[in-house]
Short mmCIF file of C-alpha atoms in Angstrom, two decimals:
data_model
loop_
_atom_site.label_atom_id
_atom_site.label_comp_id
_atom_site.label_asym_id
_atom_site.label_seq_id
_atom_site.Cartn_x
_atom_site.Cartn_y
_atom_site.Cartn_z
CA MET R 238 -89.89 10.60 117.74
CA GLY R 239 -92.64 7.56 118.25
CA ALA R 240 -92.02 4.43 117.01
CA ASP R 241 -95.61 3.31 116.70
CA LYS R 242 -96.63 6.68 114.67
CA ALA R 243 -93.74 5.74 112.71
CA ARG R 244 -93.82 6.13 108.84
CA CYS R 245 -91.80 3.58 107.74
CA CYS R 246 -89.86 2.47 104.52
CA SER R 247 -90.10 -1.52 103.61
CA SER R 248 -87.45 -1.22 101.25
CA CYS R 249 -83.84 -1.16 102.03
CA PHE R 250 -80.43 -0.72 100.09
CA GLN R 251 -78.71 -3.65 99.58
CA GLY R 252 -75.39 -3.96 101.46
CA CYS R 253 -72.33 -3.00 99.13
CA PRO R 254 -68.46 -2.40 99.64
CA ALA R 255 -67.67 1.33 99.68
CA SER R 256 -65.12 0.10 96.54
CA GLN R 257 -68.17 0.05 94.51
CA LEU R 258 -70.39 2.62 96.12
CA PHE R 259 -67.67 5.26 95.72
CA SER R 260 -65.97 4.21 92.64
CA ARG R 261 -63.51 7.10 91.51
CA LYS R 262 -64.16 6.70 87.10
CA SER R 263 -64.44 10.63 86.93
CA SER R 264 -61.62 11.11 89.71
CA PRO R 265 -58.54 9.27 89.32
CA GLU R 266 -56.73 11.10 92.23
CA SER R 267 -57.07 9.37 95.46
CA PRO R 268 -56.68 11.51 98.06
CA HIS R 269 -54.58 10.25 101.21
CA PHE R 270 -56.54 9.15 104.28
CA SER R 271 -56.60 11.56 107.73
CA LEU R 272 -58.59 11.78 110.75
CA HIS R 273 -60.42 14.70 111.52
CA ALA R 274 -62.65 13.72 114.04
CA GLY R 275 -65.40 16.45 114.87
CA ARG R 276 -66.30 18.99 112.57
CA PRO R 277 -63.93 21.68 113.32
CA SER R 278 -64.34 24.20 110.45
CA ALA R 279 -67.92 23.54 110.02
CA PRO R 280 -71.04 25.51 111.04
CA PRO R 281 -73.19 23.82 113.63
CA ALA R 282 -76.79 23.09 112.09
CA GLY R 283 -80.10 24.76 113.29
CA HIS R 284 -83.45 25.65 112.70
CA PHE R 285 -84.73 26.34 109.46
CA GLU R 286 -87.24 29.11 109.59
CA ALA R 287 -85.16 30.88 112.59
CA HIS R 288 -82.16 31.10 110.51
CA ALA R 289 -83.00 30.91 106.80
CA GLU R 290 -81.77 34.38 105.85
CA ALA R 291 -78.39 33.26 107.81
CA ALA R 292 -78.43 30.31 106.77
CA GLY R 293 -78.72 31.80 103.12
CA ASN R 294 -75.54 33.79 103.45
CA HIS R 295 -73.55 31.20 105.38
CA CYS R 296 -74.13 28.53 102.24
CA GLY R 297 -72.77 31.56 100.14
CA GLN R 298 -69.95 31.62 102.02
CA TRP R 299 -69.25 27.97 101.90
CA MET R 300 -70.01 27.53 98.14
CA GLU R 301 -67.27 30.03 97.38
CA GLU R 302 -64.71 28.27 99.22
CA PHE R 303 -65.30 25.11 98.06
CA LYS R 304 -66.43 25.87 94.51
CA ASN R 305 -63.15 24.64 92.66
CA ASP R 306 -63.68 21.27 94.79
CA MET R 307 -67.39 20.27 94.01
CA LEU R 308 -67.88 17.24 92.51
CA THR R 309 -70.42 17.21 89.71
CA GLU R 310 -73.82 16.10 89.75
CA LYS R 311 -72.86 13.05 87.28
CA ASP R 312 -69.95 11.53 89.56
CA PRO R 313 -71.07 8.51 90.89
CA ARG R 314 -69.95 9.54 94.86
CA TYR R 315 -72.61 12.15 94.63
CA LEU R 316 -75.42 10.03 92.91
CA THR R 317 -74.35 7.65 95.98
CA VAL R 318 -74.85 10.63 98.51
CA LYS R 319 -77.88 11.90 96.72
CA GLU R 320 -79.88 8.32 96.40
CA VAL R 321 -79.18 7.68 100.30
CA VAL R 322 -80.10 10.97 101.67
CA HIS R 323 -83.33 10.99 99.26
CA HIS R 324 -84.25 7.51 100.95
CA LEU R 325 -83.96 9.06 104.67
CA ILE R 326 -86.27 11.82 103.55
CA GLU R 327 -88.57 9.59 102.02
CA CYS R 328 -88.76 7.07 104.79
CA ASN R 329 -88.76 9.95 107.37
CA LYS R 330 -91.81 12.72 105.83
CA ASP R 331 -93.42 12.29 108.89
CA ILE R 332 -91.23 13.67 111.21
CA PRO R 333 -91.97 17.25 112.13
CA GLY R 334 -89.27 19.61 110.17
CA ILE R 335 -88.05 17.32 107.44
CA PRO R 336 -90.48 17.84 104.80
CA GLU R 337 -90.16 21.75 105.12
CA ILE R 338 -86.57 21.97 104.17
CA ASP R 339 -85.48 22.25 101.05
CA TRP R 340 -82.42 19.48 101.23
CA VAL R 341 -79.63 19.84 98.56
CA ILE R 342 -76.83 17.67 98.65
CA HIS R 343 -72.77 18.98 97.97
CA VAL R 344 -69.88 16.82 97.90
CA VAL R 345 -66.44 18.13 98.26
CA HIS R 346 -63.58 16.74 97.25
CA SER R 347 -61.46 16.77 100.19
CA PRO R 348 -59.76 14.36 102.39
CA ASP R 349 -60.83 15.66 105.81
CA ILE R 350 -63.31 13.03 107.47
CA ASN R 351 -66.12 15.51 107.58
CA ALA R 352 -69.93 16.64 106.78
CA PHE R 353 -71.94 19.51 108.10
CA VAL R 354 -75.62 21.11 107.11
CA LEU R 355 -76.49 24.34 107.36
CA PRO R 356 -79.94 25.40 108.81
CA ASN R 357 -81.54 25.86 105.27
CA GLY R 358 -80.88 22.01 104.10
CA HIS R 359 -77.69 22.34 102.36
CA MET R 360 -75.71 19.37 103.24
CA PHE R 361 -71.67 19.34 102.61
CA ILE R 362 -70.14 15.93 102.78
CA PHE R 363 -66.29 15.22 102.13
CA THR R 364 -64.94 12.60 99.85
CA GLY R 365 -62.45 11.62 102.77
CA LEU R 366 -65.81 10.85 104.92
CA LEU R 367 -67.23 8.44 101.92
CA ASN R 368 -63.61 6.86 101.57
CA SER R 369 -64.01 6.05 105.67
CA VAL R 370 -67.18 4.05 105.91
CA THR R 371 -67.38 0.31 104.95
CA ASP R 372 -71.03 0.14 103.38
CA ILE R 373 -73.86 2.01 103.10
CA HIS R 374 -75.54 1.34 106.06
CA GLN R 375 -72.58 3.57 108.01
CA LEU R 376 -73.16 5.95 105.36
CA SER R 377 -76.84 6.08 106.09
CA PHE R 378 -76.49 6.67 109.81
CA LEU R 379 -73.72 9.35 109.59
CA LEU R 380 -76.20 11.48 106.81
CA GLY R 381 -79.01 10.59 109.49
CA HIS R 382 -77.11 12.44 112.01
CA GLU R 383 -76.61 15.42 109.78
CA ILE R 384 -80.30 15.37 108.98
CA ALA R 385 -81.16 15.47 112.86
CA HIS R 386 -78.96 18.25 113.56
CA ALA R 387 -80.94 20.56 111.29
CA VAL R 388 -84.50 19.22 112.23
CA LEU R 389 -83.62 19.61 116.18
CA GLY R 390 -82.56 23.12 115.70
CA HIS R 391 -79.15 22.66 117.19
CA ALA R 392 -77.97 26.01 115.55
CA ALA R 393 -80.70 27.89 117.32
CA GLU R 394 -79.97 26.42 120.50
CA LYS R 395 -76.26 26.61 120.64
CA ALA R 396 -76.80 30.76 119.50
CA SER R 397 -79.32 31.43 122.59
CA LEU R 398 -76.94 29.53 124.85
CA VAL R 399 -73.98 31.94 123.59
CA HIS R 400 -76.24 35.04 123.82
CA LEU R 401 -77.27 34.02 127.43
CA LEU R 402 -73.60 33.43 128.85
CA ASP R 403 -72.05 36.57 126.59
CA PHE R 404 -74.69 38.38 128.77
CA LEU R 405 -73.73 37.21 131.88
CA GLY R 406 -70.10 37.54 130.70
CA MET R 407 -70.82 41.11 130.40
CA ILE R 408 -71.86 41.20 133.79
CA PHE R 409 -69.30 39.68 135.41
CA LEU R 410 -66.83 42.19 133.92
CA THR R 411 -68.93 45.09 134.56
CA MET R 412 -68.83 44.23 138.40
CA ILE R 413 -64.61 43.40 138.15
CA TRP R 414 -64.50 47.03 136.40
CA ALA R 415 -66.90 48.70 138.94
CA ILE R 416 -64.61 47.10 141.94
CA CYS R 417 -61.29 47.71 140.28
CA PRO R 418 -61.35 49.75 137.35
CA ARG R 419 -57.86 48.45 135.66
CA ASP R 420 -57.47 47.70 132.17
CA SER R 421 -55.02 44.77 132.82
CA LEU R 422 -57.42 43.16 135.26
CA ALA R 423 -60.23 43.53 133.02
CA VAL R 424 -58.15 41.99 130.35
CA LEU R 425 -57.51 38.99 132.57
CA GLY R 426 -61.13 38.71 133.95
CA GLN R 427 -62.42 38.25 130.24
CA TRP R 428 -59.75 35.99 129.62
CA ILE R 429 -60.59 34.08 132.62
CA GLN R 430 -64.34 34.33 131.82
CA SER R 431 -63.82 33.27 128.34
CA LYS R 432 -62.03 30.14 129.34
CA PHE R 433 -64.65 29.15 132.05
CA GLN R 434 -67.44 29.72 129.20
CA GLU R 435 -65.73 27.56 126.46
CA PHE R 436 -64.77 24.77 128.77
CA MET R 437 -67.89 24.75 131.38
CA PHE R 438 -70.45 25.37 129.33
CA ASP R 439 -69.77 25.84 125.11
CA ARG R 440 -67.81 22.40 124.68
CA PRO R 441 -70.23 20.25 127.06
CA TYR R 442 -73.31 21.42 125.74
CA SER R 443 -71.82 21.03 121.95
CA ARG R 444 -70.84 17.21 122.91
CA THR R 445 -74.50 16.76 124.49
CA LEU R 446 -76.02 18.16 120.96
CA GLU R 447 -73.69 15.57 119.13
CA SER R 448 -75.08 12.74 121.20
CA GLU R 449 -78.41 14.25 120.83
CA ALA R 450 -78.23 13.85 116.85
CA ASP R 451 -76.55 10.42 117.04
CA LYS R 452 -79.65 9.19 118.90
CA ILE R 453 -81.77 10.94 116.52
CA GLY R 454 -79.99 9.88 113.55
CA LEU R 455 -79.93 6.18 114.34
CA GLN R 456 -83.80 6.27 114.54
CA LEU R 457 -83.68 7.77 111.00
CA ALA R 458 -81.85 5.02 109.76
CA ALA R 459 -83.59 2.46 111.58
CA LYS R 460 -86.76 3.56 109.86
CA ALA R 461 -85.29 3.70 106.44
CA CYS R 462 -84.29 -0.04 107.32
CA MET R 463 -81.08 0.15 107.41
CA ASP R 464 -78.60 -2.05 109.47
CA VAL R 465 -78.16 0.23 112.34
CA ARG R 466 -75.56 -2.13 114.21
CA ALA R 467 -73.32 -0.90 111.78
CA SER R 468 -73.45 2.70 113.47
CA SER R 469 -71.15 1.98 116.19
CA VAL R 470 -68.67 -0.23 114.11
CA PHE R 471 -68.11 3.43 112.20
CA TRP R 472 -66.60 4.96 115.49
CA GLN R 473 -64.47 1.93 116.20
CA GLN R 474 -63.10 2.24 113.26
CA MET R 475 -61.93 5.89 113.79
CA GLU R 476 -60.93 5.20 117.07
CA PHE R 477 -58.75 2.18 115.72
CA ALA R 478 -57.20 3.95 112.90
CA GLU R 479 -56.20 7.50 115.41
CA SER R 480 -54.15 4.50 117.29
CA LEU R 481 -53.02 2.80 114.46
CA HIS R 482 -51.62 6.05 112.79
CA GLY R 483 -50.23 6.86 116.36
CA TYR R 484 -52.77 10.38 117.07
CA PRO R 485 -52.09 11.56 120.26
CA LYS R 486 -55.69 10.85 122.32
CA LEU R 487 -57.13 14.25 124.09
CA PRO R 488 -59.24 14.09 126.95
CA GLU R 489 -62.88 14.22 125.86
CA TRP R 490 -63.27 17.60 127.99
CA LEU R 491 -61.11 19.36 125.60
CA SER R 492 -63.47 18.47 122.32
CA THR R 493 -66.70 19.90 120.84
CA HIS R 494 -67.49 16.00 120.27
CA PRO R 495 -67.73 12.98 122.21
CA SER R 496 -64.57 10.38 121.97
CA HIS R 497 -64.81 7.79 119.39
CA GLY R 498 -65.17 4.85 122.09
CA ASN R 499 -68.04 6.66 123.95
CA ARG R 500 -69.82 7.35 120.96
CA ALA R 501 -69.88 3.58 119.99
CA GLU R 502 -70.47 2.60 123.43
CA TYR R 503 -73.25 4.76 123.45
CA LEU R 504 -74.83 3.57 120.16
CA ASP R 505 -74.50 0.16 121.69
CA ARG R 506 -76.89 0.85 124.08
CA LEU R 507 -79.30 2.64 121.75
CA ILE R 508 -78.98 -0.25 118.81
CA PRO R 509 -81.64 -2.55 120.75
CA GLN R 510 -84.38 0.42 120.52
CA ALA R 511 -83.64 1.11 117.15
CA LEU R 512 -83.79 -2.72 116.22
CA LYS R 513 -87.14 -2.31 117.67
CA ILE R 514 -87.98 -0.06 115.45
CA ARG R 515 -87.02 -1.95 112.34
CA GLU R 516 -89.61 -4.37 113.57
CA ILE R 517 -92.24 -1.96 113.69
CA CYS R 518 -91.69 -0.74 110.24
CA ASN R 519 -91.69 -4.00 108.81
CA CYS R 520 -88.30 -3.93 107.61
CA PRO R 521 -86.71 -7.07 105.87
CA PRO R 522 -84.47 -9.23 108.64
CA LEU R 523 -81.33 -8.46 108.78
CA SER R 524 -79.17 -10.88 107.01
CA GLY R 525 -75.57 -12.24 107.69
CA PRO R 526 -73.39 -11.45 110.68
CA ASP R 527 -73.78 -8.86 113.31
CA PRO R 528 -71.26 -6.14 111.91
CA ARG R 529 -69.80 -5.50 115.62
CA LEU R 530 -68.62 -9.07 115.98
CA LEU R 531 -67.44 -9.00 112.56
CA PHE R 532 -65.46 -6.11 113.32
CA LYS R 533 -64.11 -7.60 116.73
CA LEU R 534 -62.71 -10.71 114.88
CA THR R 535 -61.01 -8.45 112.05
CA MET R 536 -59.44 -6.30 114.35
CA LYS R 537 -58.00 -9.55 116.60
CA HIS R 538 -56.58 -10.71 113.71
CA ILE R 539 -54.61 -7.86 113.12
CA LEU R 540 -53.40 -7.75 116.41
CA GLU R 541 -52.38 -11.25 116.42
CA GLU R 542 -50.77 -11.25 113.32
CA PRO R 543 -47.67 -9.15 114.31
CA GLU R 544 -47.68 -11.51 117.32
CA LYS R 545 -47.25 -14.42 115.03
CA GLU R 546 -44.42 -12.53 113.20
CA GLU R 547 -42.48 -12.06 115.91
CA ALA R 548 -42.40 -15.75 117.40
CA ASP R 549 -41.73 -16.82 113.90
CA ALA R 550 -38.91 -14.16 113.54
CA ALA R 551 -37.51 -15.92 117.07
CA ILE R 552 -37.94 -19.70 116.43
CA LYS R 553 -35.72 -18.75 113.16
CA LYS R 554 -33.28 -16.87 115.20
CA GLN R 555 -32.88 -19.76 117.68
CA LYS R 556 -32.24 -22.18 114.89
CA VAL R 557 -29.28 -19.88 113.27
CA ASP R 558 -27.82 -19.29 116.63
CA ALA R 559 -27.83 -23.22 117.73
CA ILE R 560 -24.43 -24.12 118.57
CA PRO R 561 -22.36 -25.53 115.47
CA ILE R 562 -21.29 -29.12 115.28
CA GLN R 563 -17.37 -28.72 115.71
CA LYS R 564 -15.83 -29.86 112.33
CA GLN R 565 -12.71 -32.88 112.79
CA GLU R 566 -9.24 -31.82 111.43
CA GLN R 567 -9.11 -32.89 107.98
CA ILE R 568 -5.43 -34.87 107.58
CA PRO R 569 -4.19 -34.55 104.07
CA LEU R 570 -4.07 -37.92 102.41
CA THR R 571 -0.42 -37.66 101.36
CA TYR R 572 0.80 -37.00 105.15
CA MET R 573 -0.94 -40.54 105.71
CA VAL R 574 0.72 -42.06 102.33
CA ARG R 575 4.36 -41.05 103.71
CA LYS R 576 3.30 -42.14 107.31
CA ARG R 577 2.82 -45.52 105.64
CA THR R 578 6.04 -45.55 103.82
CA ARG R 579 8.38 -44.83 106.50
CA SER R 580 6.69 -47.44 108.99
#
């Protein structure tokens, strides 16, 4: 996406707290906070023309699964998501693929921190994700990430790779069977081939697609005049929340998504380029301090607070444990009177 040819928006959303963006006037029940990094249950995005029919079938399946959890179109959270998506689409109409897709929004009442898009433009956003973002700028980047998945045709790419690997795997198993026609050996060979394919090709390739969607999603948000600096802060928040809740930190090679820390670092490297896109698009200057700096200061305060409390508690304990002054033995007054009369 060339920034010099970019069709840009000169207007942008004003930053406001997530509590105002996603108020639950129509839903008093507050879902609990949970972390589902990545999209374990969500289908990958893909190319609209090549997968329109399949996408329609998948859309029906997901609509049926979430039919009891869909927010109404009058819900303030739905209206906010709709406004953000519309703003992103309007500011990026010059991007091939975006105007050709009929974008449809579905907001699902679920604590999962998740969102996904189908090749036909149906976007599913979970309220758990809305509760986890700090402001409209983080949400714009995340929705731009999902739009990028669909525009880049990632589902088609992933499907092509899977078909190729399945074909090669079939050749491998056929060779094993020709050399040693035993069922047990064939089963073992199939298991080895599937694990090798998963960890050497499928998952690394999925991580590559996620990084590509992060890059393009950041550019889409920049053209929409959003504060792109907030993008890396979201993943830092996710990383901090996981450590705060004591969730185990799995190696990145076991996941289909890059780790939160690596995503934040990757976005930090892309932010200077995104800021240049904002300048070319004549976006209003960013006001206020850098959200990345604010996050670091906040985390520093949070981490230092327990240490301060421990130090205060230790000082109080020292005062309590101090050696008490020995009390002199009190002599009864009657004893003193008797002693004087005898003398």
